[in-house]
Amino acid sequence: MSARSKARKRALDLLYQADLRELSLDEIVRTEAARAAGEPDRLASWLYAREIVDGVHDHRDEIDGLIGDLAHGWTLDRMPAVDRAILRLASWEILHNPEIPAAVAIDEAVELAKSLSTEDSAKFVNGVLGRVAEQGGAA
């Protein structure tokens, strides 16, 4: 697994945890930063994971609004928490990280959905993120 893939998984874990436990991302990030500082093996993936989490936090209203508009028939509240976190993570990459091609962000998100959610979730994530890429001009 590449360093960026590991970072995405870590960012997903943090976003999911904050959402599910209704904790602030700042609190979750502080705890994870302390853990990463004590474990040098985790530091490489931590830097990009932190960038993702900070980016999602900074653009949360925009990202959630776009996902809500493009997830036909679904509200954010109806989505499984893991799917919501995956969509937020990948939407940030598509819209705000020009280093990551939209196709890569979408593929990585679909793989996360396949491994952590359901096959239906993978299709749903793929469809929503395809529309995010089109809307963001990154397709």
XYZ file of N, CA and C in Angstrom:
417
model
N 0.849 -1.174 0.000
C 0.000 0.000 0.000
C 0.898 1.242 0.000
N 0.585 2.186 -0.881
C 1.404 3.390 -0.988
C 1.224 4.277 0.244
N 2.173 5.191 0.431
C 2.100 6.107 1.571
C 0.829 6.955 1.511
N 0.452 7.384 0.306
C -0.761 8.196 0.196
C -2.009 7.369 0.476
N -2.007 6.114 0.062
C -3.150 5.245 0.374
C -3.274 5.052 1.884
N -2.150 4.850 2.554
C -2.163 4.729 4.014
C -2.664 6.025 4.642
N -2.225 7.145 4.098
C -2.653 8.443 4.623
C -4.156 8.632 4.447
N -4.668 8.232 3.299
C -6.118 8.327 3.069
C -6.882 7.483 4.091
N -6.404 6.281 4.351
C -7.044 5.404 5.321
C -7.006 6.041 6.710
N -5.889 6.621 7.071
C -5.788 7.293 8.377
C -6.718 8.486 8.442
N -6.754 9.277 7.376
C -7.653 10.434 7.349
C -9.100 9.966 7.454
N -9.431 8.906 6.744
C -10.781 8.355 6.807
C -11.116 7.937 8.233
N -10.194 7.262 8.897
C -10.414 6.845 10.279
C -10.709 8.050 11.176
N -9.964 9.128 10.981
C -10.157 10.327 11.799
C -11.492 11.008 11.502
N -11.806 11.150 10.227
C -13.074 11.776 9.846
C -14.264 10.948 10.343
N -14.172 9.657 10.188
C -15.227 8.745 10.622
C -15.404 8.826 12.139
N -14.294 8.772 12.846
C -14.330 8.812 14.304
C -14.955 10.121 14.814
N -14.556 11.227 14.235
C -15.105 12.519 14.659
C -16.603 12.575 14.394
N -17.018 12.083 13.246
C -18.427 12.103 12.865
C -19.246 11.183 13.772
N -18.799 9.962 13.929
C -19.547 8.966 14.688
C -19.622 9.313 16.166
N -18.532 9.790 16.720
C -18.481 10.103 18.153
C -18.889 11.543 18.454
N -19.192 12.300 17.383
C -19.577 13.702 17.496
C -18.542 14.506 18.281
N -17.266 14.303 17.912
C -16.157 15.037 18.498
C -15.640 16.037 17.477
N -14.952 17.051 17.956
C -14.378 18.016 17.024
C -13.167 17.392 16.335
N -12.959 17.777 15.095
C -11.783 17.288 14.370
C -10.503 17.754 15.052
N -10.539 18.946 15.632
C -9.348 19.456 16.327
C -8.915 18.508 17.443
N -9.879 18.024 18.199
C -9.585 17.105 19.297
C -9.019 15.783 18.775
N -9.632 15.254 17.745
C -9.172 14.002 17.144
C -7.765 14.176 16.575
N -7.515 15.287 15.908
C -6.208 15.549 15.296
C -5.128 15.679 16.369
N -5.410 16.359 17.455
C -4.419 16.496 18.540
C -4.011 15.130 19.084
N -4.987 14.268 19.297
C -4.702 12.935 19.818
C -3.854 12.139 18.833
N -4.215 12.190 17.568
C -3.484 11.432 16.546
C -2.088 12.010 16.322
N -1.949 13.323 16.398
C -0.628 13.955 16.230
C 0.317 13.499 17.332
N -0.172 13.415 18.542
C 0.658 12.948 19.657
C 1.069 11.496 19.441
N 0.148 10.686 18.955
C 0.458 9.277 18.678
C 1.496 9.177 17.560
N 1.332 9.961 16.503
C 2.263 9.917 15.369
C 3.663 10.372 15.786
N 3.734 11.364 16.666
C 5.047 11.857 17.120
C 5.821 10.774 17.862
N 5.116 9.894 18.543
C 5.766 8.828 19.289
C 6.041 7.580 18.475
N 5.568 7.558 17.239
C 5.749 6.382 16.390
C 6.269 6.821 15.017
N 7.586 6.858 14.845
C 8.158 7.350 13.585
C 7.631 6.651 12.334
N 7.238 5.384 12.429
C 6.703 4.671 11.265
C 5.393 5.290 10.779
N 4.685 5.950 11.676
C 3.400 6.545 11.334
C 3.550 7.960 10.772
N 4.723 8.554 10.940
C 4.904 9.957 10.575
C 4.715 10.215 9.086
N 5.216 9.344 8.225
C 5.115 9.568 6.777
C 3.664 9.671 6.330
N 2.830 8.762 6.773
C 1.429 8.826 6.354
C 0.667 9.898 7.113
N 1.136 10.268 8.286
C 0.449 11.270 9.086
C 0.413 12.633 8.396
N 1.487 13.022 7.740
C 1.551 14.358 7.151
C 0.462 14.575 6.097
N 0.272 13.615 5.199
C -0.776 13.773 4.191
C -2.156 13.570 4.804
N -2.276 12.656 5.756
C -3.562 12.461 6.442
C -3.988 13.771 7.105
N -3.049 14.445 7.720
C -3.346 15.730 8.380
C -3.772 16.774 7.352
N -3.108 16.786 6.208
C -3.481 17.722 5.143
C -4.925 17.476 4.683
N -5.279 16.210 4.524
C -6.641 15.866 4.114
C -7.650 16.313 5.168
N -7.408 15.937 6.410
C -8.350 16.260 7.489
C -8.503 17.770 7.634
N -7.381 18.490 7.607
C -7.446 19.952 7.689
C -8.221 20.529 6.507
N -7.991 19.982 5.325
C -8.686 20.458 4.134
C -10.185 20.208 4.202
N -10.568 19.023 4.656
C -11.990 18.714 4.809
C -12.604 19.657 5.845
N -11.894 19.882 6.928
C -12.395 20.780 7.974
C -12.583 22.192 7.427
N -11.592 22.686 6.701
C -11.635 24.060 6.169
C -12.718 24.257 5.114
N -13.064 23.218 4.380
C -14.007 23.317 3.262
C -15.276 22.499 3.504
N -15.551 22.177 4.748
C -16.646 21.259 5.096
C -18.006 21.717 4.554
N -18.330 22.982 4.716
C -19.638 23.460 4.247
C -19.771 23.321 2.734
N -18.727 23.708 2.025
C -18.728 23.591 0.565
C -18.850 22.128 0.137
N -18.035 21.269 0.738
C -18.021 19.848 0.384
C -19.363 19.199 0.710
N -19.869 19.436 1.899
C -21.149 18.834 2.280
C -22.287 19.340 1.397
N -22.262 20.625 1.066
C -23.291 21.170 0.182
C -23.258 20.515 -1.185
N -22.067 20.345 -1.718
C -21.922 19.735 -3.036
C -22.344 18.265 -3.015
N -21.884 17.529 -2.008
C -22.274 16.121 -1.896
C -23.794 16.013 -1.769
N -24.372 16.843 -0.925
C -25.818 16.829 -0.742
C -26.568 17.104 -2.032
N -26.052 18.039 -2.832
C -26.686 18.371 -4.109
C -26.541 17.248 -5.136
N -25.416 16.538 -5.088
C -25.096 15.566 -6.137
C -25.449 14.119 -5.784
N -25.771 13.857 -4.536
C -26.132 12.502 -4.103
C -27.635 12.351 -4.272
N -28.047 12.196 -5.474
C -29.468 12.161 -5.820
C -30.238 11.187 -4.937
N -31.253 11.737 -4.251
C -32.108 10.902 -3.419
C -31.554 10.593 -2.039
N -30.390 11.127 -1.713
C -29.776 10.847 -0.418
C -29.388 12.158 0.270
N -29.667 12.251 1.558
C -29.151 13.348 2.355
C -27.902 12.838 3.071
N -27.085 13.747 3.519
C -25.885 13.333 4.257
C -26.261 12.521 5.496
N -27.323 12.897 6.162
C -27.736 12.192 7.375
C -28.170 10.756 7.106
N -28.674 10.480 5.914
C -29.122 9.120 5.571
C -27.972 8.200 5.187
N -26.851 8.784 4.801
C -25.711 7.973 4.349
C -25.038 7.291 5.533
N -24.516 6.087 5.320
C -23.689 5.479 6.362
C -22.497 6.402 6.659
N -22.101 6.467 7.909
C -21.026 7.375 8.325
C -19.733 7.129 7.550
N -19.416 5.881 7.259
C -18.176 5.596 6.533
C -18.261 6.130 5.100
N -19.418 5.999 4.466
C -19.577 6.524 3.106
C -19.474 8.047 3.108
N -20.067 8.674 4.097
C -20.006 10.128 4.228
C -18.552 10.583 4.365
N -17.778 9.889 5.191
C -16.368 10.243 5.390
C -15.560 10.030 4.109
N -15.822 8.938 3.411
C -15.123 8.664 2.150
C -15.429 9.763 1.132
N -16.697 10.127 1.027
C -17.086 11.173 0.072
C -16.449 12.518 0.419
N -16.382 12.848 1.685
C -15.747 14.109 2.096
C -14.265 14.115 1.751
N -13.586 13.034 2.081
C -12.151 12.911 1.819
C -11.859 13.057 0.325
N -12.526 12.263 -0.476
C -12.255 12.265 -1.917
C -12.706 13.567 -2.569
N -13.791 14.144 -2.096
C -14.237 15.426 -2.653
C -13.193 16.503 -2.406
N -12.600 16.500 -1.215
C -11.534 17.471 -0.945
C -10.375 17.262 -1.921
N -9.971 16.007 -2.128
C -8.862 15.747 -3.052
C -9.199 16.232 -4.465
N -10.409 15.943 -4.921
C -10.812 16.326 -6.277
C -10.851 17.841 -6.424
N -11.410 18.510 -5.449
C -11.652 19.953 -5.557
C -10.471 20.820 -5.129
N -9.653 20.323 -4.194
C -8.665 21.209 -3.576
C -7.227 20.695 -3.580
N -6.963 19.556 -4.180
C -5.591 19.074 -4.251
C -5.236 18.800 -5.707
N -4.659 19.799 -6.376
C -4.348 19.641 -7.792
C -3.275 18.584 -8.082
N -2.570 18.123 -7.060
C -1.561 17.077 -7.252
C -2.186 15.705 -7.493
N -3.450 15.548 -7.116
C -4.119 14.254 -7.230
C -5.121 14.311 -8.384
N -4.909 13.519 -9.431
C -5.913 13.465 -10.507
C -7.249 12.970 -9.956
N -8.337 13.511 -10.475
C -9.674 13.121 -10.011
C -9.865 11.610 -10.111
N -9.388 11.003 -11.189
C -9.555 9.554 -11.365
C -8.877 8.771 -10.245
N -7.736 9.237 -9.778
C -7.030 8.564 -8.679
C -7.829 8.711 -7.389
N -8.300 9.913 -7.106
C -9.097 10.138 -5.893
C -10.342 9.256 -5.905
N -10.989 9.161 -7.044
C -12.199 8.346 -7.157
C -11.868 6.868 -6.985
N -10.828 6.385 -7.660
C -10.443 4.968 -7.538
C -10.105 4.603 -6.094
N -9.343 5.454 -5.432
C -8.966 5.188 -4.040
C -10.208 5.164 -3.143
N -11.137 6.089 -3.376
C -12.364 6.146 -2.580
C -13.219 4.909 -2.802
N -13.320 4.471 -4.043
C -14.102 3.276 -4.350
C -13.482 2.058 -3.666
N -12.179 1.955 -3.675
C -11.510 0.834 -2.996
C -11.766 0.865 -1.498
N -11.730 2.052 -0.898
C -12.046 2.168 0.527
C -13.483 1.726 0.785
N -14.394 2.150 -0.069
C -15.797 1.756 0.100
C -15.964 0.250 -0.042
N -15.280 -0.354 -1.008
C -15.366 -1.810 -1.192
C -14.858 -2.555 0.034
N -13.770 -2.073 0.622
C -13.175 -2.794 1.745
C -13.836 -2.470 3.084
N -14.469 -1.318 3.198
C -15.006 -0.914 4.497
C -16.526 -0.790 4.548
N -17.163 -0.828 3.399
C -18.608 -0.676 3.373
C -19.188 -1.806 2.524
N -20.092 -1.499 1.628
C -20.734 -2.537 0.828
C -20.450 -2.325 -0.653
N -20.760 -3.328 -1.437
C -20.604 -3.182 -2.891
C -21.508 -2.070 -3.408
N -22.703 -1.964 -2.861
C -23.593 -0.873 -3.253
C -22.984 0.484 -2.908
N -22.294 0.550 -1.777
C -21.647 1.799 -1.384
C -20.564 2.185 -2.382
N -19.827 1.211 -2.862
C -18.771 1.491 -3.834
C -19.354 2.125 -5.095
N -20.470 1.589 -5.569
C -21.124 2.152 -6.756
C -21.648 3.555 -6.477
N -22.241 3.733 -5.317
C -22.772 5.036 -4.912
C -21.647 6.071 -4.837
N -20.555 5.712 -4.162
C -19.397 6.601 -4.022
C -18.849 6.967 -5.398
N -18.723 5.986 -6.273
C -18.226 6.225 -7.621
C -19.116 7.230 -8.357
N -20.414 7.050 -8.287
C -21.343 7.935 -8.983
C -21.307 9.360 -8.453
N -21.339 9.499 -7.145
C -21.313 10.848 -6.553
C -20.002 11.546 -6.872
N -18.896 10.843 -6.715
C -17.596 11.476 -6.960
C -17.387 11.801 -8.440
N -17.960 11.000 -9.317
C -17.906 11.348 -10.747
C -18.587 12.675 -10.998
N -19.720 12.886 -10.339
C -20.441 14.165 -10.479
C -19.669 15.310 -9.811
N -18.999 15.025 -8.683
C -18.161 16.044 -8.027
C -17.054 16.474 -8.972
N -16.418 15.502 -9.624
C -15.329 15.821 -10.571
C -15.844 16.655 -11.729
N -17.014 16.300 -12.259
C -17.608 17.089 -13.355
C -17.932 18.505 -12.891
N -18.524 18.615 -11.737
C -18.911 19.919 -11.179
C -17.689 20.780 -10.887
N -16.631 20.119 -10.396
C -15.405 20.847 -10.037
C -14.510 21.136 -11.209
N -14.899 20.672 -12.393
C -14.098 20.934 -13.588
C -12.849 20.076 -13.671
N -12.790 19.016 -12.814
C -11.589 18.189 -12.797
C -11.737 16.915 -13.607
N -12.877 16.713 -14.203
C -13.078 15.457 -14.944
C -12.377 15.489 -16.285
